[in-house]
Coordinates of C-alpha atoms in Angstrom, one line a residue:
X161 CA 6.4 15.3 -10.8
X162 CA 9.4 16.7 -9.0
X163 CA 12.0 14.0 -8.7
X164 CA 13.8 15.6 -5.8
X165 CA 10.6 15.4 -3.7
X166 CA 9.5 12.0 -4.9
X167 CA 10.0 9.2 -2.3
X168 CA 8.6 6.0 -0.8
X169 CA 7.6 5.9 2.8
X170 CA 6.9 3.0 5.1
X171 CA 3.3 2.9 6.2
X172 CA 3.0 4.2 9.8
X173 CA 0.3 5.6 12.1
X174 CA 1.3 9.1 10.9
X175 CA 0.7 8.4 7.2
X176 CA -2.0 5.7 7.3
X177 CA -4.9 8.0 6.5
X178 CA -2.9 9.4 3.5
X179 CA -2.3 5.8 2.2
X180 CA -6.0 4.8 2.7
X181 CA -7.0 8.0 0.8
X182 CA -5.3 6.8 -2.4
X183 CA -8.0 5.9 -4.9
X184 CA -7.6 4.8 -8.6
X185 CA -10.1 5.9 -11.3
X186 CA -13.5 4.2 -10.9
X187 CA -13.0 2.3 -14.2
X188 CA -9.8 0.8 -12.8
X189 CA -11.2 -0.5 -9.6
X190 CA -11.8 -4.0 -11.1
X191 CA -8.0 -4.3 -11.7
X192 CA -6.5 -3.5 -8.3
X193 CA -7.5 -4.0 -4.7
X194 CA -8.1 -1.0 -2.5
X195 CA -5.2 0.0 -0.2
X196 CA -7.0 -1.2 2.9
X197 CA -7.1 -4.8 1.5
X198 CA -3.4 -4.5 0.6
X199 CA -2.5 -3.4 4.1
X200 CA -4.5 -6.3 5.6
X201 CA -2.6 -8.7 3.4
X202 CA 0.7 -7.1 4.4
X203 CA -0.3 -7.6 8.0
X204 CA -0.8 -11.3 7.6
X205 CA 2.3 -11.7 5.3
X206 CA 4.8 -9.6 7.2
X207 CA 7.9 -11.4 6.0
X208 CA 7.2 -11.1 2.3
X209 CA 5.0 -7.9 1.9
X210 CA 6.6 -4.5 1.4
X211 CA 3.9 -1.8 1.5
X212 CA 4.9 1.8 0.7
X213 CA 3.2 5.1 0.3
X214 CA 4.4 7.1 -2.8
X215 CA 4.8 10.8 -2.0
X216 CA 5.6 13.8 -4.2
X217 CA 6.6 16.4 -1.6
X218 CA 3.8 16.3 1.0
X219 CA 1.2 14.9 -1.4
X220 CA 0.3 11.2 -1.4
X221 CA 0.2 10.2 -5.0
X222 CA 0.1 6.4 -4.8
X223 CA 0.6 3.2 -3.0
X224 CA 2.6 0.1 -3.9
X225 CA 3.2 -3.2 -2.3
X226 CA 6.0 -5.5 -3.4
X227 CA 6.7 -9.1 -2.4
X228 CA 10.1 -10.7 -2.0
X229 CA 11.2 -14.3 -2.3
X230 CA 7.8 -16.0 -2.2
X231 CA 7.3 -19.7 -3.0
X232 CA 5.4 -19.1 -6.3
X233 CA 3.9 -22.5 -6.6
X234 CA 3.6 -23.2 -2.9
X235 CA 5.4 -26.5 -3.4
X236 CA 8.4 -26.0 -1.2
X237 CA 10.3 -23.5 -3.3
X238 CA 10.7 -24.9 -6.8
X239 CA 10.0 -21.4 -8.1
X240 CA 10.9 -18.4 -5.9
X241 CA 9.9 -14.9 -7.1
X242 CA 9.9 -11.3 -6.2
X243 CA 7.8 -8.5 -7.7
X244 CA 5.1 -5.9 -7.6
X245 CA 2.0 -7.1 -5.8
X246 CA -0.1 -3.9 -6.0
X247 CA 0.2 -0.5 -7.6
X248 CA -2.4 2.1 -7.0
X249 CA -1.8 5.6 -8.4
X250 CA -4.3 8.2 -7.4
X251 CA -6.8 9.0 -10.1
X252 CA -5.7 12.7 -10.3
X253 CA -2.0 11.8 -10.3
X254 CA -1.9 9.3 -13.2
X255 CA 0.1 9.9 -16.3
X256 CA 2.8 11.9 -14.5
X257 CA 5.5 9.2 -14.0
X258 CA 4.6 8.0 -10.6
X259 CA 3.9 4.5 -11.7
X260 CA 7.2 4.4 -13.5
X261 CA 8.9 5.6 -10.3
X262 CA 7.1 2.9 -8.3
X263 CA 8.2 0.1 -10.7
X264 CA 11.8 1.4 -10.8
X265 CA 11.9 1.6 -7.0
X266 CA 10.7 -2.0 -6.6
X267 CA 13.3 -3.1 -9.3
X268 CA 16.0 -1.3 -7.3
X269 CA 15.0 -3.1 -4.1
X270 CA 14.9 -6.5 -5.8
X271 CA 18.4 -5.8 -7.2
X272 CA 19.6 -4.7 -3.8
X273 CA 18.4 -8.1 -2.4
X274 CA 20.2 -10.0 -5.2
X275 CA 17.2 -10.6 -7.5
X276 CA 17.4 -10.5 -11.3
X277 CA 13.7 -10.5 -12.2
X278 CA 10.6 -8.4 -11.3
X279 CA 7.2 -10.2 -11.7
X280 CA 3.8 -8.6 -11.9
X281 CA 0.3 -9.9 -12.6
X282 CA -2.4 -7.8 -14.2
X283 CA -6.0 -8.0 -15.2
X284 CA -6.5 -7.7 -18.9
X285 CA -9.1 -5.3 -20.3
X286 CA -9.4 -1.8 -21.8
X287 CA -8.9 0.0 -18.5
X288 CA -6.3 -2.4 -17.2
X289 CA -2.6 -1.7 -16.9
X290 CA -1.2 -4.0 -19.6
X291 CA 0.0 -1.3 -21.9
X292 CA 1.7 0.5 -19.0
X293 CA 3.6 -2.7 -18.0
X294 CA 4.5 -3.7 -21.5
X295 CA 5.7 -0.1 -22.2
X296 CA 8.1 -0.4 -19.2
X297 CA 9.7 -3.5 -20.8
X298 CA 7.7 -6.3 -19.1
X299 CA 7.1 -9.3 -21.2
X300 CA 4.3 -11.8 -20.8
X301 CA 5.7 -15.1 -19.7
X302 CA 2.7 -17.2 -20.8
X303 CA 1.3 -17.8 -17.3
X304 CA -2.2 -16.9 -16.2
X305 CA -3.0 -16.8 -12.5
X306 CA -6.6 -16.4 -11.4
X307 CA -7.5 -14.7 -14.7
X308 CA -4.5 -12.4 -14.5
X309 CA -1.6 -12.2 -17.0
X310 CA 1.8 -12.7 -15.5
X311 CA 4.7 -10.5 -16.7
X312 CA 8.3 -10.4 -16.0
X313 CA 11.0 -7.7 -16.3
X314 CA 14.6 -8.8 -16.5
X315 CA 16.8 -6.8 -14.2
X316 CA 20.2 -8.3 -15.0

């Protein structure tokens, strides 16, 4: 990873194919939706979804989608949260710091918008991302949503 060339890009017509080409390892496919599904969800949730391509120089190494200020319980806003909705790091790019860069980038954007917590949900399992998130400082908050563990990272 070369930090000077590492950046997030909005998804555009020019980089759409690169974003769609990001594929996780086959044993991780159970844990994260493919980029095409994420982009469809971003299309129908344009006010809360924040999809971005992760590039190292000219190379697409990952995709993330964050969410901002959603009504977590869909009850009129008793709990409003922001966080990481999807994180797909290309199979051949894993273990090089791109996931950490993605989480740090989302944390910075949440802080910029005035937020103090970053939420994420993950599927448990041996090929799942739990160790990755816990290693970054997330803590389980005791919630489970659709068989996914909910974690939170304090940004304050």
